[in-house]
């Protein structure tokens, strides 16, 4: 493995915002003025709070309809999963898969990965550190693609406005879903990946 | 006491000495394999030109219709801003605000702040409010979602084409170009500007 020293050992701290390395003990980065801290404050507690809030809202976001559409007098509401099934039935399996990944697989993965990271970081576990570090960067990278369904609902509602012939309106499910995406992003940002490696230098 | 010759991995806190990179080389952390820094191919003139191009395309992407639909002799079209407004209808206001922030406000801020910083950077100067602009560029970067909008347009076209006749409008092509430009200019690490531009004698932040 590597023998690179860690900042805490050398009494150094890196600025999150501009990257400058300075000695521990200053409240602000001398170059950009951002607040300096060796670890994100209350990282685990904050991350858990956002994650639990996201999990709670994930239920109504899946149960409640995301959109109401009426075409030629026939009105219906649809949930996220319903939308995936519709695409699948109509033969657009690739789009069905895309929405499934963005709306179901990505949020579920984020929940599982973040919970695993939070539990193992609290226990200062040395288990699979490199893999956990990679998992964190992975969910950081994919997290925001979940916003896909929000965009689709917005476009359909803006376009299908024919009054008598047909209309489409957003419903509460999409509000909860949008909040879930934002909360999981906050949860991932609150987690300090450096906690994964604490204890590695011995 | 600061150490400009050192770099700390923001993912695991390992400390390294900076070394010069060849073209296209990437410095990675030996402990967690995260990217430490990369060789920047774009010079400031290119970066500014791309930012100006992004500004023009941004306007087109927001004003021009992204999708046109037609059914039974009636037709309709919508652009990005109209879509956000349609989402904000009634109880959708909260998610409408999220969409407005990630699809409109953040990309706009990225272009404006970067443009401001770069105009002065060409003259080898730090712009007024340089620290403020750089801090915000860093802070809003994860919330820029133009590429998600592009994918959403694609999905909406397929979704509606079952029952209506649908065509992609000029806004879609502008969004495609904007996605590429924003990836080029704002997704890369603009933090090197801190090292490339010498600080003025005047300190920009108080205390
Ligand atoms: Zn690292």
Short mmCIF file of C-alpha atoms and ligand atoms in Angstrom, two decimals:
data_model
loop_
_atom_site.label_atom_id
_atom_site.label_comp_id
_atom_site.label_asym_id
_atom_site.label_seq_id
_atom_site.Cartn_x
_atom_site.Cartn_y
_atom_site.Cartn_z
CA UNK A 1 0.00 0.00 0.00
CA UNK A 2 0.94 3.64 -0.05
CA UNK A 3 3.06 5.39 2.51
CA UNK A 4 1.80 8.91 1.80
CA UNK A 5 1.37 10.77 5.09
CA UNK A 6 -2.02 12.18 5.98
CA UNK A 7 -2.66 15.85 6.60
CA UNK A 8 -3.61 15.41 10.25
CA UNK A 9 -0.28 13.68 10.97
CA UNK A 10 1.64 16.64 9.55
CA UNK A 11 -0.52 19.28 11.19
CA UNK A 12 -1.84 20.45 7.81
CA UNK A 13 -5.28 21.17 6.48
CA UNK A 14 -6.45 21.50 2.87
CA UNK A 15 -9.00 24.12 1.79
CA UNK A 16 -12.17 22.56 0.32
CA UNK A 17 -12.75 25.53 -1.93
CA UNK A 18 -9.39 26.54 -3.41
CA UNK A 19 -7.18 23.57 -2.51
CA UNK A 20 -4.47 25.53 -0.69
CA UNK A 21 -2.57 23.61 1.97
CA UNK A 22 -2.00 25.49 5.23
CA UNK A 23 -1.12 24.77 8.86
CA UNK A 24 -3.87 23.66 11.23
CA UNK A 25 -5.17 26.32 13.58
CA UNK A 26 -6.56 29.02 11.30
CA UNK A 27 -10.30 29.49 11.05
CA UNK A 28 -10.24 30.72 7.44
CA UNK A 29 -8.21 29.83 4.36
CA UNK A 30 -5.59 32.59 3.99
CA UNK A 31 -6.05 32.57 0.21
CA UNK A 32 -9.80 32.33 -0.50
CA UNK A 33 -11.40 33.07 2.87
CA UNK A 34 -13.43 29.85 3.03
CA UNK A 35 -13.79 28.23 6.43
CA UNK A 36 -11.16 25.56 7.17
CA UNK A 37 -11.88 22.34 9.02
CA UNK A 38 -9.89 19.08 9.11
CA UNK A 39 -13.16 17.12 8.81
CA UNK A 40 -16.61 18.27 7.73
CA UNK A 41 -18.44 19.26 10.94
CA UNK A 42 -20.97 16.70 12.27
CA UNK A 43 -20.52 14.77 9.03
CA UNK A 44 -22.12 11.49 10.16
CA UNK A 45 -25.06 13.05 12.02
CA UNK A 46 -25.91 15.44 9.18
CA UNK A 47 -25.57 12.78 6.53
CA UNK A 48 -27.83 10.40 8.50
CA UNK A 49 -30.43 13.14 8.98
CA UNK A 50 -30.60 13.89 5.23
CA UNK A 51 -30.61 10.20 4.38
CA UNK A 52 -33.46 9.33 6.77
CA UNK A 53 -35.50 12.31 5.54
CA UNK A 54 -34.94 11.18 1.95
CA UNK A 55 -35.98 7.61 2.81
CA UNK A 56 -39.21 8.82 4.41
CA UNK A 57 -40.12 11.00 1.42
CA UNK A 58 -39.20 8.19 -0.97
CA UNK A 59 -42.39 6.35 0.07
CA UNK A 60 -44.93 9.02 -0.99
CA UNK A 61 -42.83 9.76 -4.08
CA UNK A 62 -43.45 6.20 -5.27
CA UNK A 63 -47.00 5.70 -4.00
CA UNK A 64 -48.50 9.01 -5.07
CA UNK A 65 -49.10 9.87 -8.73
CA UNK A 66 -46.48 12.09 -10.39
CA UNK A 67 -48.69 13.27 -13.23
CA UNK A 68 -52.32 13.55 -14.31
CA UNK A 69 -53.03 13.27 -18.02
CA UNK A 70 -56.31 13.47 -19.85
CA UNK A 71 -56.49 12.66 -23.53
CA UNK A 72 -59.81 12.88 -25.38
CA UNK A 73 -61.81 12.97 -22.16
CA UNK A 74 -60.08 9.95 -20.62
CA UNK A 75 -58.25 11.13 -17.51
CA UNK A 76 -55.71 9.10 -15.54
CA UNK A 77 -52.97 9.55 -12.97
CA UNK A 78 -49.67 7.72 -13.17
CA UNK A 79 -46.91 6.88 -10.71
CA UNK A 80 -43.19 6.56 -11.50
CA UNK A 81 -43.34 2.77 -11.69
CA UNK A 82 -46.48 2.99 -13.81
CA UNK A 83 -44.54 5.18 -16.27
CA UNK A 84 -41.80 2.54 -16.54
CA UNK A 85 -44.35 -0.23 -17.17
CA UNK A 86 -46.10 1.86 -19.86
CA UNK A 87 -42.85 2.33 -21.78
CA UNK A 88 -42.06 -1.37 -21.42
CA UNK A 89 -45.48 -2.42 -22.75
CA UNK A 90 -45.29 -0.02 -25.69
CA UNK A 91 -42.03 -1.68 -26.75
CA UNK A 92 -39.69 1.16 -25.75
CA UNK A 93 -37.72 -1.12 -23.43
CA UNK A 94 -34.61 1.06 -23.65
CA UNK A 95 -36.46 4.14 -22.38
CA UNK A 96 -38.18 1.98 -19.73
CA UNK A 97 -34.75 0.82 -18.57
CA UNK A 98 -33.40 4.38 -18.58
CA UNK A 99 -36.22 5.69 -16.37
CA UNK A 100 -35.98 2.63 -14.14
CA UNK A 101 -32.27 3.25 -13.60
CA UNK A 102 -32.67 6.99 -13.00
CA UNK A 103 -35.77 6.83 -10.79
CA UNK A 104 -35.51 3.50 -8.97
CA UNK A 105 -32.02 1.99 -9.23
CA UNK A 106 -30.00 5.17 -8.61
CA UNK A 107 -31.90 6.34 -5.48
CA UNK A 108 -31.96 2.79 -4.02
CA UNK A 109 -28.22 2.40 -4.67
CA UNK A 110 -27.58 5.74 -2.98
CA UNK A 111 -29.58 4.71 0.10
CA UNK A 112 -27.73 1.39 0.44
CA UNK A 113 -24.26 2.76 -0.29
CA UNK A 114 -24.59 5.78 2.00
CA UNK A 115 -25.96 3.68 4.86
CA UNK A 116 -23.05 1.24 4.44
CA UNK A 117 -20.53 4.10 4.34
CA UNK A 118 -22.04 5.77 7.40
CA UNK A 119 -22.10 2.59 9.50
CA UNK A 120 -18.56 1.52 8.54
CA UNK A 121 -17.17 5.05 9.04
CA UNK A 122 -18.64 5.26 12.53
CA UNK A 123 -17.00 1.94 13.45
CA UNK A 124 -13.70 3.13 11.89
CA UNK A 125 -13.71 -0.14 10.00
CA UNK A 126 -10.67 -1.02 7.91
CA UNK A 127 -12.80 -3.28 5.69
CA UNK A 128 -12.54 -2.66 1.91
CA UNK A 129 -11.42 0.96 2.27
CA UNK A 130 -10.49 1.41 -1.38
CA UNK A 131 -13.79 -0.05 -2.58
CA UNK A 132 -15.76 2.16 -0.19
CA UNK A 133 -13.83 5.22 -1.40
CA UNK A 134 -14.71 4.29 -4.99
CA UNK A 135 -18.36 3.69 -4.10
CA UNK A 136 -18.56 7.17 -2.59
CA UNK A 137 -17.18 8.79 -5.76
CA UNK A 138 -19.57 6.65 -7.81
CA UNK A 139 -22.72 7.84 -6.02
CA UNK A 140 -21.39 11.40 -6.15
CA UNK A 141 -21.18 11.01 -9.92
CA UNK A 142 -24.56 9.37 -10.60
CA UNK A 143 -26.74 11.01 -7.94
CA UNK A 144 -28.16 13.92 -9.89
CA UNK A 145 -29.33 11.85 -12.88
CA UNK A 146 -32.36 10.92 -10.77
CA UNK A 147 -33.74 14.34 -11.66
CA UNK A 148 -34.64 12.84 -15.06
CA UNK A 149 -38.26 12.10 -14.19
CA UNK A 150 -38.79 15.65 -12.94
CA UNK A 151 -37.63 16.97 -16.32
CA UNK A 152 -39.91 14.59 -18.23
CA UNK A 153 -42.98 15.56 -16.19
CA UNK A 154 -42.16 19.26 -16.68
CA UNK A 155 -41.88 18.89 -20.47
CA UNK A 156 -45.02 16.79 -20.87
CA UNK A 157 -47.04 19.20 -18.72
CA UNK A 158 -45.78 22.19 -20.70
CA UNK A 159 -46.55 20.57 -24.06
CA UNK A 160 -49.87 18.79 -23.59
CA UNK A 161 -52.08 21.85 -23.18
CA UNK A 162 -54.92 21.49 -25.67
CA UNK A 163 -57.77 22.30 -23.30
CA UNK A 164 -60.61 20.20 -24.72
CA UNK A 165 -58.42 17.65 -26.44
CA UNK A 166 -56.01 16.91 -23.63
CA UNK A 167 -54.05 18.28 -20.71
CA UNK A 168 -51.30 17.15 -18.36
CA UNK A 169 -50.62 18.42 -14.84
CA UNK A 170 -47.97 17.61 -12.22
CA UNK A 171 -49.10 15.79 -9.08
CA UNK A 172 -47.70 15.56 -5.54
CA UNK A 173 -45.53 12.47 -6.22
CA UNK A 174 -43.12 14.46 -8.38
CA UNK A 175 -42.68 17.06 -5.63
CA UNK A 176 -41.68 14.36 -3.14
CA UNK A 177 -39.43 12.75 -5.72
CA UNK A 178 -37.62 16.02 -6.48
CA UNK A 179 -37.07 16.52 -2.75
CA UNK A 180 -35.71 12.96 -2.42
CA UNK A 181 -33.09 13.69 -5.08
CA UNK A 182 -32.06 16.96 -3.40
CA UNK A 183 -31.92 15.34 0.05
CA UNK A 184 -29.81 12.39 -1.13
CA UNK A 185 -27.43 14.87 -2.78
CA UNK A 186 -27.14 16.77 0.51
CA UNK A 187 -26.62 13.45 2.33
CA UNK A 188 -23.74 12.51 0.00
CA UNK A 189 -22.21 16.00 0.26
CA UNK A 190 -22.41 15.97 4.06
CA UNK A 191 -20.52 12.70 4.28
CA UNK A 192 -16.78 13.21 4.68
CA UNK A 193 -14.99 10.51 2.62
CA UNK A 194 -11.80 11.11 4.60
CA UNK A 195 -13.47 9.34 7.53
CA UNK A 196 -13.16 6.10 5.53
CA UNK A 197 -9.37 6.30 5.88
CA UNK A 198 -9.08 7.38 9.48
CA UNK A 199 -6.86 4.82 11.19
CA UNK A 200 -5.19 3.77 7.91
CA UNK A 201 -1.85 5.43 8.67
CA UNK A 202 -0.92 3.10 11.55
CA UNK B 1 1.86 29.26 7.16
CA UNK B 2 0.88 27.96 3.74
CA UNK B 3 2.43 25.31 1.49
CA UNK B 4 1.74 26.01 -2.20
CA UNK B 5 4.07 23.14 -3.19
CA UNK B 6 1.86 20.55 -1.54
CA UNK B 7 -1.47 19.07 -2.48
CA UNK B 8 -3.91 17.24 -0.20
CA UNK B 9 -6.30 14.62 -1.56
CA UNK B 10 -9.78 15.90 -0.71
CA UNK B 11 -11.12 12.34 -0.57
CA UNK B 12 -8.67 10.82 1.93
CA UNK B 13 -6.39 13.57 3.28
CA UNK B 14 -3.13 12.14 1.87
CA UNK B 15 -0.41 14.74 1.35
CA UNK B 16 1.73 14.88 -1.80
CA UNK B 17 4.30 17.18 -3.32
CA UNK B 18 3.08 18.81 -6.53
CA UNK B 19 4.95 17.96 -9.72
CA UNK B 20 4.59 19.22 -13.27
CA UNK B 21 2.40 17.08 -15.54
CA UNK B 22 2.79 16.35 -19.23
CA UNK B 23 -0.10 16.88 -21.67
CA UNK B 24 -3.22 14.92 -20.76
CA UNK B 25 -1.59 13.48 -17.64
CA UNK B 26 -3.61 13.08 -14.47
CA UNK B 27 -2.17 12.99 -10.95
CA UNK B 28 -3.99 10.39 -8.85
CA UNK B 29 -3.92 9.69 -5.15
CA UNK B 30 -1.94 6.56 -4.27
CA UNK B 31 -4.16 5.78 -1.30
CA UNK B 32 -7.72 6.18 -2.66
CA UNK B 33 -7.05 6.62 -6.44
CA UNK B 34 -9.02 9.87 -6.62
CA UNK B 35 -7.89 12.52 -9.10
CA UNK B 36 -5.59 15.03 -7.40
CA UNK B 37 -5.16 17.41 -10.31
CA UNK B 38 -4.86 17.22 -14.09
CA UNK B 39 -2.90 18.97 -16.79
CA UNK B 40 -5.03 21.78 -18.19
CA UNK B 41 -4.97 21.81 -21.97
CA UNK B 42 -7.13 24.87 -22.46
CA UNK B 43 -5.47 28.23 -22.23
CA UNK B 44 -7.34 31.24 -20.90
CA UNK B 45 -8.24 32.63 -24.35
CA UNK B 46 -9.83 29.34 -25.39
CA UNK B 47 -11.66 29.07 -22.09
CA UNK B 48 -13.05 32.59 -22.45
CA UNK B 49 -14.10 31.97 -26.06
CA UNK B 50 -15.93 28.81 -24.99
CA UNK B 51 -17.61 30.68 -22.14
CA UNK B 52 -18.86 33.39 -24.50
CA UNK B 53 -20.14 30.71 -26.87
CA UNK B 54 -21.89 29.07 -23.93
CA UNK B 55 -23.54 32.40 -23.05
CA UNK B 56 -24.99 32.73 -26.57
CA UNK B 57 -26.12 29.12 -26.72
CA UNK B 58 -27.63 29.44 -23.23
CA UNK B 59 -29.96 32.18 -24.46
CA UNK B 60 -31.05 30.11 -27.47
CA UNK B 61 -31.50 26.98 -25.34
CA UNK B 62 -33.82 28.87 -23.00
CA UNK B 63 -35.86 30.84 -25.50
CA UNK B 64 -36.19 28.48 -28.48
CA UNK B 65 -38.72 25.62 -28.27
CA UNK B 66 -37.19 22.27 -27.39
CA UNK B 67 -40.13 20.16 -28.54
CA UNK B 68 -43.03 20.77 -30.94
CA UNK B 69 -46.09 18.54 -30.92
CA UNK B 70 -49.11 18.36 -33.20
CA UNK B 71 -52.42 16.49 -33.02
CA UNK B 72 -55.68 16.82 -34.97
CA UNK B 73 -54.61 20.04 -36.66
CA UNK B 74 -53.59 21.67 -33.39
CA UNK B 75 -50.00 22.21 -32.44
CA UNK B 76 -48.03 23.32 -29.43
CA UNK B 77 -44.43 23.89 -28.42
CA UNK B 78 -42.49 24.49 -25.22
CA UNK B 79 -39.09 25.77 -24.20
CA UNK B 80 -37.12 25.21 -21.00
CA UNK B 81 -38.59 28.12 -19.07
CA UNK B 82 -42.17 27.21 -20.03
CA UNK B 83 -41.53 23.67 -18.85
CA UNK B 84 -40.32 24.91 -15.47
CA UNK B 85 -43.41 27.13 -15.23
CA UNK B 86 -45.71 24.21 -16.08
CA UNK B 87 -44.09 22.14 -13.35
CA UNK B 88 -44.48 24.94 -10.79
CA UNK B 89 -48.25 24.81 -11.26
CA UNK B 90 -50.06 24.64 -7.88
CA UNK B 91 -48.52 22.12 -5.48
CA UNK B 92 -45.58 21.63 -7.85
CA UNK B 93 -44.04 24.96 -6.82
CA UNK B 94 -41.35 23.36 -4.64
CA UNK B 95 -40.09 21.02 -7.34
CA UNK B 96 -40.46 23.85 -9.87
CA UNK B 97 -38.01 25.89 -7.81
CA UNK B 98 -35.58 22.95 -7.72
CA UNK B 99 -35.83 22.63 -11.51
CA UNK B 100 -35.41 26.39 -11.97
CA UNK B 101 -32.28 26.34 -9.80
CA UNK B 102 -30.59 23.31 -11.38
CA UNK B 103 -31.56 23.84 -15.02
CA UNK B 104 -31.54 27.63 -15.27
CA UNK B 105 -30.02 29.61 -12.37
CA UNK B 106 -26.94 27.44 -11.73
CA UNK B 107 -25.84 27.12 -15.39
CA UNK B 108 -26.44 30.86 -15.82
CA UNK B 109 -24.33 31.66 -12.73
CA UNK B 110 -21.59 29.32 -13.95
CA UNK B 111 -21.37 31.15 -17.25
CA UNK B 112 -21.56 34.65 -15.72
CA UNK B 113 -19.09 34.03 -12.88
CA UNK B 114 -16.62 32.19 -15.08
CA UNK B 115 -16.86 34.84 -17.79
CA UNK B 116 -16.24 37.59 -15.23
CA UNK B 117 -13.20 35.84 -13.77
CA UNK B 118 -11.75 34.99 -17.19
CA UNK B 119 -12.06 38.46 -18.71
CA UNK B 120 -9.70 39.72 -16.00
CA UNK B 121 -7.58 36.58 -15.99
CA UNK B 122 -6.56 37.26 -19.60
CA UNK B 123 -4.93 40.45 -18.35
CA UNK B 124 -3.21 38.31 -15.67
CA UNK B 125 -5.33 39.94 -13.00
CA UNK B 126 -7.73 38.72 -10.37
CA UNK B 127 -11.16 40.16 -11.06
CA UNK B 128 -12.93 42.28 -8.42
CA UNK B 129 -14.69 39.77 -6.19
CA UNK B 130 -12.41 36.98 -7.48
CA UNK B 131 -12.53 35.00 -4.21
CA UNK B 132 -16.32 35.33 -4.05
CA UNK B 133 -16.77 34.19 -7.67
CA UNK B 134 -14.37 31.26 -7.26
CA UNK B 135 -16.03 30.13 -4.03
CA UNK B 136 -19.46 30.12 -5.65
CA UNK B 137 -18.26 28.41 -8.82
CA UNK B 138 -17.00 25.61 -6.61
CA UNK B 139 -20.12 25.51 -4.46
CA UNK B 140 -22.72 25.35 -7.26
CA UNK B 141 -20.85 22.91 -9.49
CA UNK B 142 -22.68 19.76 -8.26
CA UNK B 143 -26.07 21.42 -8.93
CA UNK B 144 -25.65 22.07 -12.65
CA UNK B 145 -27.97 19.67 -14.49
CA UNK B 146 -28.13 20.72 -18.14
CA UNK B 147 -27.22 17.19 -19.30
CA UNK B 148 -30.14 15.75 -17.33
CA UNK B 149 -32.48 18.13 -19.15
CA UNK B 150 -31.09 16.92 -22.47
CA UNK B 151 -31.81 13.29 -21.57
CA UNK B 152 -35.26 14.33 -20.32
CA UNK B 153 -36.04 15.91 -23.70
CA UNK B 154 -35.14 12.63 -25.38
CA UNK B 155 -37.40 10.63 -23.07
CA UNK B 156 -40.29 13.11 -23.46
CA UNK B 157 -40.03 12.87 -27.26
CA UNK B 158 -40.33 9.08 -27.12
CA UNK B 159 -43.10 9.24 -24.52
CA UNK B 160 -45.27 11.62 -26.56
CA UNK B 161 -44.54 10.17 -30.00
CA UNK B 162 -46.91 7.29 -29.23
CA UNK B 163 -50.02 9.48 -29.49
CA UNK B 164 -48.88 12.70 -31.15
CA UNK B 165 -46.54 13.84 -33.87
CA UNK B 166 -43.42 15.14 -32.19
CA UNK B 167 -40.33 16.94 -33.45
CA UNK B 168 -37.29 18.26 -31.65
CA UNK B 169 -37.05 22.05 -31.85
CA UNK B 170 -33.94 24.25 -32.12
CA UNK B 171 -33.81 24.47 -28.31
CA UNK B 172 -32.90 20.78 -28.17
CA UNK B 173 -29.86 21.26 -30.41
CA UNK B 174 -28.85 24.35 -28.44
CA UNK B 175 -29.12 22.32 -25.20
CA UNK B 176 -26.96 19.62 -26.76
CA UNK B 177 -24.23 22.15 -27.57
CA UNK B 178 -24.64 23.87 -24.19
CA UNK B 179 -24.18 20.54 -22.39
CA UNK B 180 -20.88 20.03 -24.21
CA UNK B 181 -19.70 23.58 -23.55
CA UNK B 182 -20.60 23.56 -19.84
CA UNK B 183 -18.82 20.23 -19.45
CA UNK B 184 -15.74 21.75 -21.08
CA UNK B 185 -15.68 24.99 -19.10
CA UNK B 186 -17.36 24.50 -15.74
CA UNK B 187 -17.04 20.84 -14.90
CA UNK B 188 -13.28 21.00 -15.10
CA UNK B 189 -11.32 22.28 -12.16
CA UNK B 190 -11.07 26.04 -12.44
CA UNK B 191 -9.16 26.10 -9.17
CA UNK B 192 -5.87 26.28 -11.08
CA UNK B 193 -6.71 29.97 -11.58
CA UNK B 194 -5.79 30.47 -7.93
CA UNK B 195 -2.24 29.40 -8.74
CA UNK B 196 -2.06 30.99 -12.17
CA UNK B 197 -3.09 34.48 -11.12
CA UNK B 198 -0.90 36.40 -8.68
CA UNK B 199 -2.73 37.95 -5.73
CA UNK B 200 -3.10 41.71 -5.52
CA UNK B 201 -1.70 43.50 -2.54
CA UNK B 202 -5.23 44.38 -1.46
CA UNK B 203 -6.88 41.66 0.58
CA UNK B 204 -10.36 40.95 -0.73
CA UNK B 205 -12.03 39.59 2.35
CA UNK B 206 -12.23 41.16 5.77
CA UNK B 207 -11.31 40.05 9.28
ZN1 LIG C 1 -6.90 10.13 -1.82
#
